[in-house]
Short mmCIF file of N, CA and C in Angstrom, two decimals:
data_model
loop_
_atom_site.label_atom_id
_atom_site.label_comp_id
_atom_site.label_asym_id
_atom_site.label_seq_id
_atom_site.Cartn_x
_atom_site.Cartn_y
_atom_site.Cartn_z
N UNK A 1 237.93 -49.80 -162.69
CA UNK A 1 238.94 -49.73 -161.66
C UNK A 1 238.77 -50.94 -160.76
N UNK A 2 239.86 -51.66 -160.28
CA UNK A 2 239.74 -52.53 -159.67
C UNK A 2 240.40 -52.54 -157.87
N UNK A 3 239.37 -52.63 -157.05
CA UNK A 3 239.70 -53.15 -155.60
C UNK A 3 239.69 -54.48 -154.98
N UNK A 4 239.57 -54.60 -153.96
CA UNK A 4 239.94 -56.02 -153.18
C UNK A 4 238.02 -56.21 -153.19
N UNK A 5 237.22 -55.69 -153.72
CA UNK A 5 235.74 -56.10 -153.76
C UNK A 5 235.13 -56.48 -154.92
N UNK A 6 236.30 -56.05 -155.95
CA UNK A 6 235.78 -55.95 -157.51
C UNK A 6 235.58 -54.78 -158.38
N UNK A 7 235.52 -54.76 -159.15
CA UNK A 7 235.77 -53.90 -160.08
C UNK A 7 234.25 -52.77 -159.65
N UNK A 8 234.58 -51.66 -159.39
CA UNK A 8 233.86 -50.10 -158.89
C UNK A 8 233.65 -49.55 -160.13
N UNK A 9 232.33 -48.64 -160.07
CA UNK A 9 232.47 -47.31 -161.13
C UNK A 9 231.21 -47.94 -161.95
N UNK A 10 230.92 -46.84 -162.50
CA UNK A 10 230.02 -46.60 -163.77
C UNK A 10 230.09 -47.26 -165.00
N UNK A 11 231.90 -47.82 -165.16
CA UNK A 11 232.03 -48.76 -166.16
C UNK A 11 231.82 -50.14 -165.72
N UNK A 12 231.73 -50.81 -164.97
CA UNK A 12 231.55 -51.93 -164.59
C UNK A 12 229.81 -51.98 -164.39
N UNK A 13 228.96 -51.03 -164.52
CA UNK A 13 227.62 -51.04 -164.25
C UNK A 13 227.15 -51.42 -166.08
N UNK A 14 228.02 -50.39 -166.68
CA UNK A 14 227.49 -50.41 -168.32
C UNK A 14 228.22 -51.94 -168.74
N UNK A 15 229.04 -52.43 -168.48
CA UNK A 15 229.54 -53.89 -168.57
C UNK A 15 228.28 -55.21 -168.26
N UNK A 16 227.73 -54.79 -167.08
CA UNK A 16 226.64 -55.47 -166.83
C UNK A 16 225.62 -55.17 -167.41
N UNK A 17 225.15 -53.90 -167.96
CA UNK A 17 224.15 -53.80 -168.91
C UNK A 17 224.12 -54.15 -170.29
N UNK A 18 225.83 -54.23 -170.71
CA UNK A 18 226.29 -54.59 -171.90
C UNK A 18 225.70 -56.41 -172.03
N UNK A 19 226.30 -56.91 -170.71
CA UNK A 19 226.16 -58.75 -170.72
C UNK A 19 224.86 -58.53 -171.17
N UNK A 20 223.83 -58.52 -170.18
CA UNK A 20 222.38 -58.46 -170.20
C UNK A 20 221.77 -58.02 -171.85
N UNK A 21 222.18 -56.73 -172.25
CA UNK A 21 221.74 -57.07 -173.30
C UNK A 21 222.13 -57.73 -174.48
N UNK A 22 223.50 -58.48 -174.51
CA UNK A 22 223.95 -59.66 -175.19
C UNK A 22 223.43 -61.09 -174.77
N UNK A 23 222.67 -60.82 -173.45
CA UNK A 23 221.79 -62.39 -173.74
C UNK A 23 220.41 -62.02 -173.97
N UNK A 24 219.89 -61.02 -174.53
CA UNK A 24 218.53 -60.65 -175.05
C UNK A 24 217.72 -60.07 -173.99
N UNK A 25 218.20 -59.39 -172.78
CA UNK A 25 217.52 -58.93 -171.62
C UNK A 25 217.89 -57.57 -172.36
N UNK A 26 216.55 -56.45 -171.44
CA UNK A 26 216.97 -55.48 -171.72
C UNK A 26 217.04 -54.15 -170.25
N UNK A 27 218.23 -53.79 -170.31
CA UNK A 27 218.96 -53.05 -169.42
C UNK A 27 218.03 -51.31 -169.27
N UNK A 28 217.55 -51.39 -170.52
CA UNK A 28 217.30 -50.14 -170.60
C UNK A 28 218.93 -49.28 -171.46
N UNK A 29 218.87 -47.94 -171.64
CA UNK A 29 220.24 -47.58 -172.01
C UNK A 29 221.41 -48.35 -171.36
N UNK A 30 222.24 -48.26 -172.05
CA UNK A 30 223.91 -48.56 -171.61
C UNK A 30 224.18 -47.57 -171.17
N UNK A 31 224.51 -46.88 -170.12
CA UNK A 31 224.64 -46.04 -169.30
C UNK A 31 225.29 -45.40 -168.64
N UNK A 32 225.73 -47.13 -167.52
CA UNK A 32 226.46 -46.92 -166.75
C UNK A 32 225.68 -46.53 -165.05
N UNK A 33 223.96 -46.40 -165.23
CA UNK A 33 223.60 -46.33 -164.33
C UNK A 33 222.61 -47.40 -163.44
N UNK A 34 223.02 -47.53 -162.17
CA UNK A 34 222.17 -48.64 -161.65
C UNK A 34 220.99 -48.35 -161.53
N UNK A 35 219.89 -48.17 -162.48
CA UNK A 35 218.25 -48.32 -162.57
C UNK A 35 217.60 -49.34 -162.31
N UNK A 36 216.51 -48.81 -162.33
CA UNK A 36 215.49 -50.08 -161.99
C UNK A 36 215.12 -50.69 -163.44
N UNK A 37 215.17 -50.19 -164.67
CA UNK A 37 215.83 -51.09 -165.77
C UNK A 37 217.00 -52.15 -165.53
N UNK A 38 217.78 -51.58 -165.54
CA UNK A 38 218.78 -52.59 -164.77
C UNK A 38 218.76 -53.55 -164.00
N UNK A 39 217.88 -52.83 -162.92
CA UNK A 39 217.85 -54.08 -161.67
C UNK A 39 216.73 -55.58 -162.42
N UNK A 40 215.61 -54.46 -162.87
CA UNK A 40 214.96 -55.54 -163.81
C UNK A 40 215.43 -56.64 -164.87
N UNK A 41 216.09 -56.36 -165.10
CA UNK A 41 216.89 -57.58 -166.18
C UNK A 41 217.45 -58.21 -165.91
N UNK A 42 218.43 -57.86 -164.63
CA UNK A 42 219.20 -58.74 -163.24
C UNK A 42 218.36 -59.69 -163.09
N UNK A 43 217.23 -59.48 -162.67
CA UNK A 43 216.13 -60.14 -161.93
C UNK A 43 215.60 -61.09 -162.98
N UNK A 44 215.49 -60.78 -164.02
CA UNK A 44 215.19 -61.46 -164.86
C UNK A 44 215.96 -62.91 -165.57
N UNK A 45 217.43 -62.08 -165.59
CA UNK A 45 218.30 -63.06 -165.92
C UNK A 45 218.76 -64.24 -164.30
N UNK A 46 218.41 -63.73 -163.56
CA UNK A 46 218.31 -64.94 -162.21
C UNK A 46 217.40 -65.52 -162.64
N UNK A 47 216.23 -65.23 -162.72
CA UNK A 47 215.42 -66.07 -163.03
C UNK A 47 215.43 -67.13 -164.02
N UNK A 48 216.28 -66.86 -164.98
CA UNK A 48 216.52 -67.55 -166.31
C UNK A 48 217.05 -68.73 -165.77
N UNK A 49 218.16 -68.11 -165.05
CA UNK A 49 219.35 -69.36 -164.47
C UNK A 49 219.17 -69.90 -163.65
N UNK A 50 218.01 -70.08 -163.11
CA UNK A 50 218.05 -70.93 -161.82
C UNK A 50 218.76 -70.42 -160.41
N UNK A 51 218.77 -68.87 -160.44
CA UNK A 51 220.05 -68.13 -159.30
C UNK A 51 218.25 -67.64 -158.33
N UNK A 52 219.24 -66.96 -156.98
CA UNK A 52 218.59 -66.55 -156.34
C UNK A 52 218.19 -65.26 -156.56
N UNK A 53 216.50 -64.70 -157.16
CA UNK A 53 216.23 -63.83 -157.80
C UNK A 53 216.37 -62.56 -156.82
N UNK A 54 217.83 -61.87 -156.55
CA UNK A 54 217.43 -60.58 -155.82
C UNK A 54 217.85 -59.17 -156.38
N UNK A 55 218.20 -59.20 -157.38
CA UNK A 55 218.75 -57.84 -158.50
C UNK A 55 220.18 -57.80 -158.08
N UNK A 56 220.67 -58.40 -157.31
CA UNK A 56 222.08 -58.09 -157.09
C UNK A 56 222.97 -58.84 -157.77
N UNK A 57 224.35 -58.32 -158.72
CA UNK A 57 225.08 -58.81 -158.81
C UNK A 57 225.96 -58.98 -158.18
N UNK A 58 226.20 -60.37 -157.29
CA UNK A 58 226.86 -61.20 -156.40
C UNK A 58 227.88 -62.10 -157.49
N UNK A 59 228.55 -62.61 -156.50
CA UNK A 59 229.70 -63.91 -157.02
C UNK A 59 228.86 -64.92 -158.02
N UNK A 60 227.65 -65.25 -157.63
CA UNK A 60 226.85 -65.68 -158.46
C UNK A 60 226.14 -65.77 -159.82
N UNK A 61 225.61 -64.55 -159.59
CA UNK A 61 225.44 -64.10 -160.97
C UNK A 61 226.29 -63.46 -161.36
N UNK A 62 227.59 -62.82 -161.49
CA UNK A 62 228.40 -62.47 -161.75
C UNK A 62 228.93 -63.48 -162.84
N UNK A 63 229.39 -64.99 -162.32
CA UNK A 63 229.87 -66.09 -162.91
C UNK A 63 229.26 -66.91 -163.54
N UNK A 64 227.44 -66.62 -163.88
CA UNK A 64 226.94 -66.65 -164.61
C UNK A 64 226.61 -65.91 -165.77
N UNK A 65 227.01 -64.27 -165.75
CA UNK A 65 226.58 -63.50 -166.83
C UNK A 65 227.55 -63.33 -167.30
N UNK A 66 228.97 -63.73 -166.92
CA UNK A 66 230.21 -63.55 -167.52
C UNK A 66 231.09 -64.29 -167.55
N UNK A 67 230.75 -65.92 -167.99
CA UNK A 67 231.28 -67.10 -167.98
C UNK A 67 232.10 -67.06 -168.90
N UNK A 68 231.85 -66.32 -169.95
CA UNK A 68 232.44 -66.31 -171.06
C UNK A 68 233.70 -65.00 -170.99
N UNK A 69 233.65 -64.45 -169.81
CA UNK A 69 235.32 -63.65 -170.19
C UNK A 69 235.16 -63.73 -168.57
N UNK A 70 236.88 -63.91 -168.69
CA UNK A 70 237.47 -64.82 -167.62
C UNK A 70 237.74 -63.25 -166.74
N UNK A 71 237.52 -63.71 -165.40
CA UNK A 71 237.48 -62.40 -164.14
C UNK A 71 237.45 -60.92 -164.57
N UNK A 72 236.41 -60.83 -165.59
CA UNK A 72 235.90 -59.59 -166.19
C UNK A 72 235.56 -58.67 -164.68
N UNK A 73 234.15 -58.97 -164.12
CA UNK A 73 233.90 -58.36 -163.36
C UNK A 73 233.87 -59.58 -161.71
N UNK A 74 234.22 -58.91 -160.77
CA UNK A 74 233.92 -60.07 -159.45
C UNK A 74 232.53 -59.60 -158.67
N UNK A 75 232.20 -58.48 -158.24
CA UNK A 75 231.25 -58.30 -157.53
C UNK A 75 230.68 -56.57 -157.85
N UNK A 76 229.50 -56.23 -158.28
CA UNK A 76 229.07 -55.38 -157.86
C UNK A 76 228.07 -54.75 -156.63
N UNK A 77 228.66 -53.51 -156.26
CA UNK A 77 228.32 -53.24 -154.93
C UNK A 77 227.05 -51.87 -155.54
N UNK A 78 226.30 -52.17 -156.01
CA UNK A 78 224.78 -51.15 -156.16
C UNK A 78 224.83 -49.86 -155.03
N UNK A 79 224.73 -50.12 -153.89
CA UNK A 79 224.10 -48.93 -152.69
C UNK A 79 225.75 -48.37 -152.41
N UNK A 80 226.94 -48.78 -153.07
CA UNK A 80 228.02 -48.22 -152.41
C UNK A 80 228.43 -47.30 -153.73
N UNK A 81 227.57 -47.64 -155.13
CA UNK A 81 227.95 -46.96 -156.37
C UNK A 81 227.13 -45.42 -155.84
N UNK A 82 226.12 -45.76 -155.59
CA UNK A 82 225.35 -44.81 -155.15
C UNK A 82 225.89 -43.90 -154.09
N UNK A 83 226.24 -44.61 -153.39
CA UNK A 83 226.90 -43.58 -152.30
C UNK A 83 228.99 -43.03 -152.51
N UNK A 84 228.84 -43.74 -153.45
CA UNK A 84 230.09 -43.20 -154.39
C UNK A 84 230.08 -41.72 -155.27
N UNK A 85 228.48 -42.01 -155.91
CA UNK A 85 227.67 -40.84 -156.69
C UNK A 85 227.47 -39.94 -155.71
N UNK A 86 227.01 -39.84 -154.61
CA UNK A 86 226.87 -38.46 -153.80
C UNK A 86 227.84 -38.00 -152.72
N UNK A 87 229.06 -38.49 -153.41
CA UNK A 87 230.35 -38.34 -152.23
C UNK A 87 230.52 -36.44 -152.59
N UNK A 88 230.54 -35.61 -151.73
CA UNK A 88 230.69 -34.07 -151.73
C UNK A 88 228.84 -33.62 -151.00
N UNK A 89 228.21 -34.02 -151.02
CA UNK A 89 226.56 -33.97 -150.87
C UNK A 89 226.89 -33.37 -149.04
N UNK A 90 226.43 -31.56 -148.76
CA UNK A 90 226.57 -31.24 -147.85
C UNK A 90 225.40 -30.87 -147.62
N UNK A 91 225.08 -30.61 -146.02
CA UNK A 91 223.70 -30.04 -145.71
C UNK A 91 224.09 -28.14 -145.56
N UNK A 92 223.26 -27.31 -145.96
CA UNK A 92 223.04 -25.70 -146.58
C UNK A 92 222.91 -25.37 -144.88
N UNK A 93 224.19 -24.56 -144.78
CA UNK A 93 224.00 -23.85 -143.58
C UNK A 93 223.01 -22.72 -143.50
N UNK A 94 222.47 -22.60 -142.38
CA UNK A 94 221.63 -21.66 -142.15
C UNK A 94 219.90 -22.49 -142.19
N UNK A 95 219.16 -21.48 -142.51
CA UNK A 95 217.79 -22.09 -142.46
C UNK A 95 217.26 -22.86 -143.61
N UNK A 96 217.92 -22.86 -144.57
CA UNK A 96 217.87 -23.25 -145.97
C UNK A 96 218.12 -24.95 -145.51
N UNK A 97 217.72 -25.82 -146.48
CA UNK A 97 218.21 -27.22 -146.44
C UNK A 97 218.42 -27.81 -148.04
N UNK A 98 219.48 -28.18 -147.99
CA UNK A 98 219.40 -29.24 -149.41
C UNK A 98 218.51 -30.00 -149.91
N UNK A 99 217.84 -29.55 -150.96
CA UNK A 99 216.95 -30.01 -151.60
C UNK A 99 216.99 -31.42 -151.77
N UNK A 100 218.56 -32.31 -152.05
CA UNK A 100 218.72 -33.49 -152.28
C UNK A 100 218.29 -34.10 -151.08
N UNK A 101 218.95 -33.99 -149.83
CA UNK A 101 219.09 -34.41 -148.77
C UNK A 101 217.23 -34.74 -148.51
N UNK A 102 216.57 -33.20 -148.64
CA UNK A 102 215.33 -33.59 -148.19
C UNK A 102 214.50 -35.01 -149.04
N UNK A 103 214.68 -34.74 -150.35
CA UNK A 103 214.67 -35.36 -151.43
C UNK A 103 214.23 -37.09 -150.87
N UNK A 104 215.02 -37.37 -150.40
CA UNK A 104 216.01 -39.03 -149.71
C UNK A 104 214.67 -39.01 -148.74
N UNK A 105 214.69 -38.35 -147.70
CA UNK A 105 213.94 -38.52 -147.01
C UNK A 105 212.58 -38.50 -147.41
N UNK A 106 211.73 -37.97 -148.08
CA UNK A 106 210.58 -38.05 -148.96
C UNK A 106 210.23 -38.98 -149.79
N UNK A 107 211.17 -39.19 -150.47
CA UNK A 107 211.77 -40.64 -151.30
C UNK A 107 210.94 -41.74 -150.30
N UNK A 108 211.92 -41.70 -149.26
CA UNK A 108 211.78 -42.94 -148.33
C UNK A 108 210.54 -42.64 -147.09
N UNK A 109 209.55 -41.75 -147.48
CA UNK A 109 208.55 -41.40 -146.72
C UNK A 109 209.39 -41.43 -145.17
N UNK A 110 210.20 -40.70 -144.80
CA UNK A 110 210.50 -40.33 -143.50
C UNK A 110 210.29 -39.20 -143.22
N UNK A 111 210.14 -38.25 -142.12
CA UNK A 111 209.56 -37.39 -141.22
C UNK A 111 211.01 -36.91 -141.29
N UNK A 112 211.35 -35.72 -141.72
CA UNK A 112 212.83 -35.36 -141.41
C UNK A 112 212.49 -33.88 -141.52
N UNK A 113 212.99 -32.71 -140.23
CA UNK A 113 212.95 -31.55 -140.39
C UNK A 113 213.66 -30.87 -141.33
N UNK A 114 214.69 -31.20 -141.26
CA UNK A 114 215.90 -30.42 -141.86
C UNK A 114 217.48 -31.33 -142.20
N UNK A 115 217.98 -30.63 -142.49
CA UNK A 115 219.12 -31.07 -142.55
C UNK A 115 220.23 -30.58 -141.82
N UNK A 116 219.93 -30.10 -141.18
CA UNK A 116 220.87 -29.59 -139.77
C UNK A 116 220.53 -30.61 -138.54
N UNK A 117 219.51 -31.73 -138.89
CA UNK A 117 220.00 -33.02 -138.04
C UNK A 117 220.79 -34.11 -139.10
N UNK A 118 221.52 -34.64 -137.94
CA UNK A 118 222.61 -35.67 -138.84
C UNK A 118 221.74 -36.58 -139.80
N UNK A 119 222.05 -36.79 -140.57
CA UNK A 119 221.90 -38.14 -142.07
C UNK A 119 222.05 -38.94 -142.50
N UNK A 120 223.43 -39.43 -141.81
CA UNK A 120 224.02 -40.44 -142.19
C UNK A 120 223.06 -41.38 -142.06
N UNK A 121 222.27 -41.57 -141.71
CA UNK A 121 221.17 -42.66 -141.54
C UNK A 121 220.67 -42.97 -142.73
N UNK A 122 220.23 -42.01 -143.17
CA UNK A 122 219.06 -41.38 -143.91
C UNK A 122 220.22 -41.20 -145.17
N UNK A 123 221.36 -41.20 -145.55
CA UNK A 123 222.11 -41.37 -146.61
C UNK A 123 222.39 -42.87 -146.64
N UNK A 124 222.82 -43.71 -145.74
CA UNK A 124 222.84 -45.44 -145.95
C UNK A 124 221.29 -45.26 -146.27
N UNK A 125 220.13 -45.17 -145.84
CA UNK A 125 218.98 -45.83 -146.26
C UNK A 125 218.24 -45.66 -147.72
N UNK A 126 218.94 -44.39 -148.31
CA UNK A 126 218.42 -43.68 -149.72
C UNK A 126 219.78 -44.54 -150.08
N UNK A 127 220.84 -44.81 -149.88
CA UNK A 127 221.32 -45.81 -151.35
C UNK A 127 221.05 -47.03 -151.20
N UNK A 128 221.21 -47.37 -150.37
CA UNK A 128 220.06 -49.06 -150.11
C UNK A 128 218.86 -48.78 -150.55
N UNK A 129 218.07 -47.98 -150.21
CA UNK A 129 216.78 -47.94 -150.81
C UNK A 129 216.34 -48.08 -152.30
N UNK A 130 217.17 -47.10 -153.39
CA UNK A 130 216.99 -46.82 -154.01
C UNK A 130 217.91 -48.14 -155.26
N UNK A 131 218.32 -48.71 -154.43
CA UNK A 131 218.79 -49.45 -155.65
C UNK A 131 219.21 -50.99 -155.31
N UNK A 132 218.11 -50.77 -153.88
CA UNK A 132 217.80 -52.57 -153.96
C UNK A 132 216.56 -52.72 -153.12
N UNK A 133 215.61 -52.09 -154.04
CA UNK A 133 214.33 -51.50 -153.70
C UNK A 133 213.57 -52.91 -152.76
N UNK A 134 214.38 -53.94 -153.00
CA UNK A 134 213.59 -55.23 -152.18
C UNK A 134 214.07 -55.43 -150.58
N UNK A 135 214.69 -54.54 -150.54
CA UNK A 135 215.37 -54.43 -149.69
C UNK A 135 214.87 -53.90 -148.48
N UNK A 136 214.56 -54.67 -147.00
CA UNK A 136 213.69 -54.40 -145.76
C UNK A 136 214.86 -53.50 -144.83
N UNK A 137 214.38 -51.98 -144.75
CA UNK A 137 215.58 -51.35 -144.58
C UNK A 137 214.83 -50.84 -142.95
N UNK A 138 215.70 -50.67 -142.06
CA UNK A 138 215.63 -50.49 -140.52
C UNK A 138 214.04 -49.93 -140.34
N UNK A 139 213.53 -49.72 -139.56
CA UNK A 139 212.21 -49.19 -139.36
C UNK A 139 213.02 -47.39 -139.11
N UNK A 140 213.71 -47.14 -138.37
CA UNK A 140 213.68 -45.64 -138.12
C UNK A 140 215.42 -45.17 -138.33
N UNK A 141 215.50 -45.33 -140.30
CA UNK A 141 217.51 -45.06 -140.45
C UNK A 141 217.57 -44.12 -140.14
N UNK A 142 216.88 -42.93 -139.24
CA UNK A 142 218.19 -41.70 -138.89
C UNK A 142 218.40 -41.98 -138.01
N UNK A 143 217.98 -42.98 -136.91
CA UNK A 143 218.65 -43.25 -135.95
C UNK A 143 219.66 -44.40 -136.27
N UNK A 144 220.73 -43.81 -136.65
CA UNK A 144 222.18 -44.66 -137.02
C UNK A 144 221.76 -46.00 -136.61
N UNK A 145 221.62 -46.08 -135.55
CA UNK A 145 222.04 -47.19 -134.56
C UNK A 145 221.31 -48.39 -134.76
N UNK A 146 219.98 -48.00 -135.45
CA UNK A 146 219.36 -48.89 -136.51
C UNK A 146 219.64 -49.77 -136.83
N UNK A 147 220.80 -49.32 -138.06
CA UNK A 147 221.54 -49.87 -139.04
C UNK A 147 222.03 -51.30 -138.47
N UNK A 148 222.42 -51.15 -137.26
CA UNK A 148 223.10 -52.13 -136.38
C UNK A 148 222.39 -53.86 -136.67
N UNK A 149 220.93 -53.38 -137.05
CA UNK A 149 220.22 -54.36 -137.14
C UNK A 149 219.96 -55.11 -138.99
N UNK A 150 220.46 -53.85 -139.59
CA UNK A 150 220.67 -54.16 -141.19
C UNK A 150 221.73 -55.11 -141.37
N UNK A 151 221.35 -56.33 -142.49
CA UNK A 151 222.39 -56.76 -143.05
C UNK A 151 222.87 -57.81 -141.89
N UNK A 152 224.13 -58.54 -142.05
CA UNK A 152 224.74 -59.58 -141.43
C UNK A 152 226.02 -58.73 -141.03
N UNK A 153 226.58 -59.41 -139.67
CA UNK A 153 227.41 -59.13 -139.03
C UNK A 153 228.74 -59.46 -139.89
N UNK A 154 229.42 -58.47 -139.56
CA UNK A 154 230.60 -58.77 -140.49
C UNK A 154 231.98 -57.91 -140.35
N UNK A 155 233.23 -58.09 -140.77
CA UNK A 155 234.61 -57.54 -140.47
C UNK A 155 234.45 -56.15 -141.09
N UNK A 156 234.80 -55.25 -140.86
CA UNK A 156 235.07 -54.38 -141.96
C UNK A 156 235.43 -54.68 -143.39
N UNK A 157 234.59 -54.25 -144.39
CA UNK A 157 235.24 -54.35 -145.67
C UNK A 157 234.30 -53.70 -146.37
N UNK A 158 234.46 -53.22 -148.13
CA UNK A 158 234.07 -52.93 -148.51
C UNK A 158 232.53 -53.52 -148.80
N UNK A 159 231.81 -52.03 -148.59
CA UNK A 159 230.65 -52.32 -148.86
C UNK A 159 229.70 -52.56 -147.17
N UNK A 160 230.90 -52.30 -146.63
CA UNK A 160 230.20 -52.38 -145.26
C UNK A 160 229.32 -51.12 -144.40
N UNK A 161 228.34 -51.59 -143.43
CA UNK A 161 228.05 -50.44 -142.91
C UNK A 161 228.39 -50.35 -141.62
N UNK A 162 229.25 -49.41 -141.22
CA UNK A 162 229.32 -49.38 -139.93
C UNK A 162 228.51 -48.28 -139.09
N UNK A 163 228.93 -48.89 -137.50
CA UNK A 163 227.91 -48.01 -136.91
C UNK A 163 228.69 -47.48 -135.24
N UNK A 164 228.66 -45.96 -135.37
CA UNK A 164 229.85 -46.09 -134.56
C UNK A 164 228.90 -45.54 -133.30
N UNK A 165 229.46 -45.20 -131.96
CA UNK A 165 228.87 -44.44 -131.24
C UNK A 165 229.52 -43.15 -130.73
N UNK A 166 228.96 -42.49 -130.29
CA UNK A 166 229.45 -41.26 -129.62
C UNK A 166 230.03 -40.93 -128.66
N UNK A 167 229.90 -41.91 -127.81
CA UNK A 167 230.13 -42.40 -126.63
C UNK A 167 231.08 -43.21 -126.14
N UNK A 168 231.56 -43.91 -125.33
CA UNK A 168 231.86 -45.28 -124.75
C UNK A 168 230.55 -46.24 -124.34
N UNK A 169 230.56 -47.31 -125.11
CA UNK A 169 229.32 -48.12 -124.58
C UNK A 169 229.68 -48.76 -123.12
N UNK A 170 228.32 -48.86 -122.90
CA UNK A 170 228.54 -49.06 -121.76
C UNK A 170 227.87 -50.60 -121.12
#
């Protein structure tokens, strides 16, 4: 499927695992999922090319692993596939908590009671985390406001993180 960021989805992930293992890297299965197989062969094939080794497929390596078919793929977005994958992901009313939710937080060695405090933090930091593991992610993501300090300043657009307040700043 194609947006104004590049081609989204699970098929554009197995496309990149497809390139990779047509230049003798190996992806691990064709899949369709962003692994750390995956990210490994990324990394690998930067390395090949003289690109900047960070597992991400950017404009860069993009137009290196797919020189050979013309605006196949433009950009993949890793932590937004991920957070594409857990779009419906609610926290269990009552005293109970979502196993996933806690999951993220354990994952990412954070201190989290429950899930009857907000997440959104702690959901940007488990798909960044998890699938651009090089990645120096806020010192404390459930506090949203964190985030503020992730990443480069930028317009709204896909793939962005925003960070709103509750309030009127003041």
């Amino acid at each position: 499927m194609m947006n104004r960021g590049g081609i989204m989805g699970s098929n554009a992930i197995a496309q990149i695992q497809q390139a990779l293992k047509n230049k003798g890297l190996d992806p691990g299965a064709i899949d369709g999922i962003w692994g750390r197989n995956t990210i490994a062969a990324v990394r690998q094939f930067q390395m090949q090319q003289g690109l900047e080794v960070d597992g991400i497929v950017g404009p860069q390596t993009t137009a290196a692993l797919f020189k050979d078919v013309p605006s196949a793929i433009e950009l993949l977005l890793p932590w937004f596939e991920e957070a594409r994958h857990l779009m419906g992901t609610k926290e269990v009313l009552g005293d109970k908590n979502n196993p996933v939710i806690m999951d993220w937080a354990k994952d990412l060695d954070i201190n989290y009671a429950g899930d009857d405090i907000p997440w959104c933090g702690l959901f940007v930091a488990h798909c960044v985390g998890t699938t651009l593991q090089h990645e120096v992610l806020p010192g404390n993501p459930l506090g949203a406001r964190q985030l503020e300090k992730f990443g480069n300043t930028t317009t709204p657009c896909l793939g962005a993180v925003m960070v709103f307040w509750r309030e009127p700043i003041r």
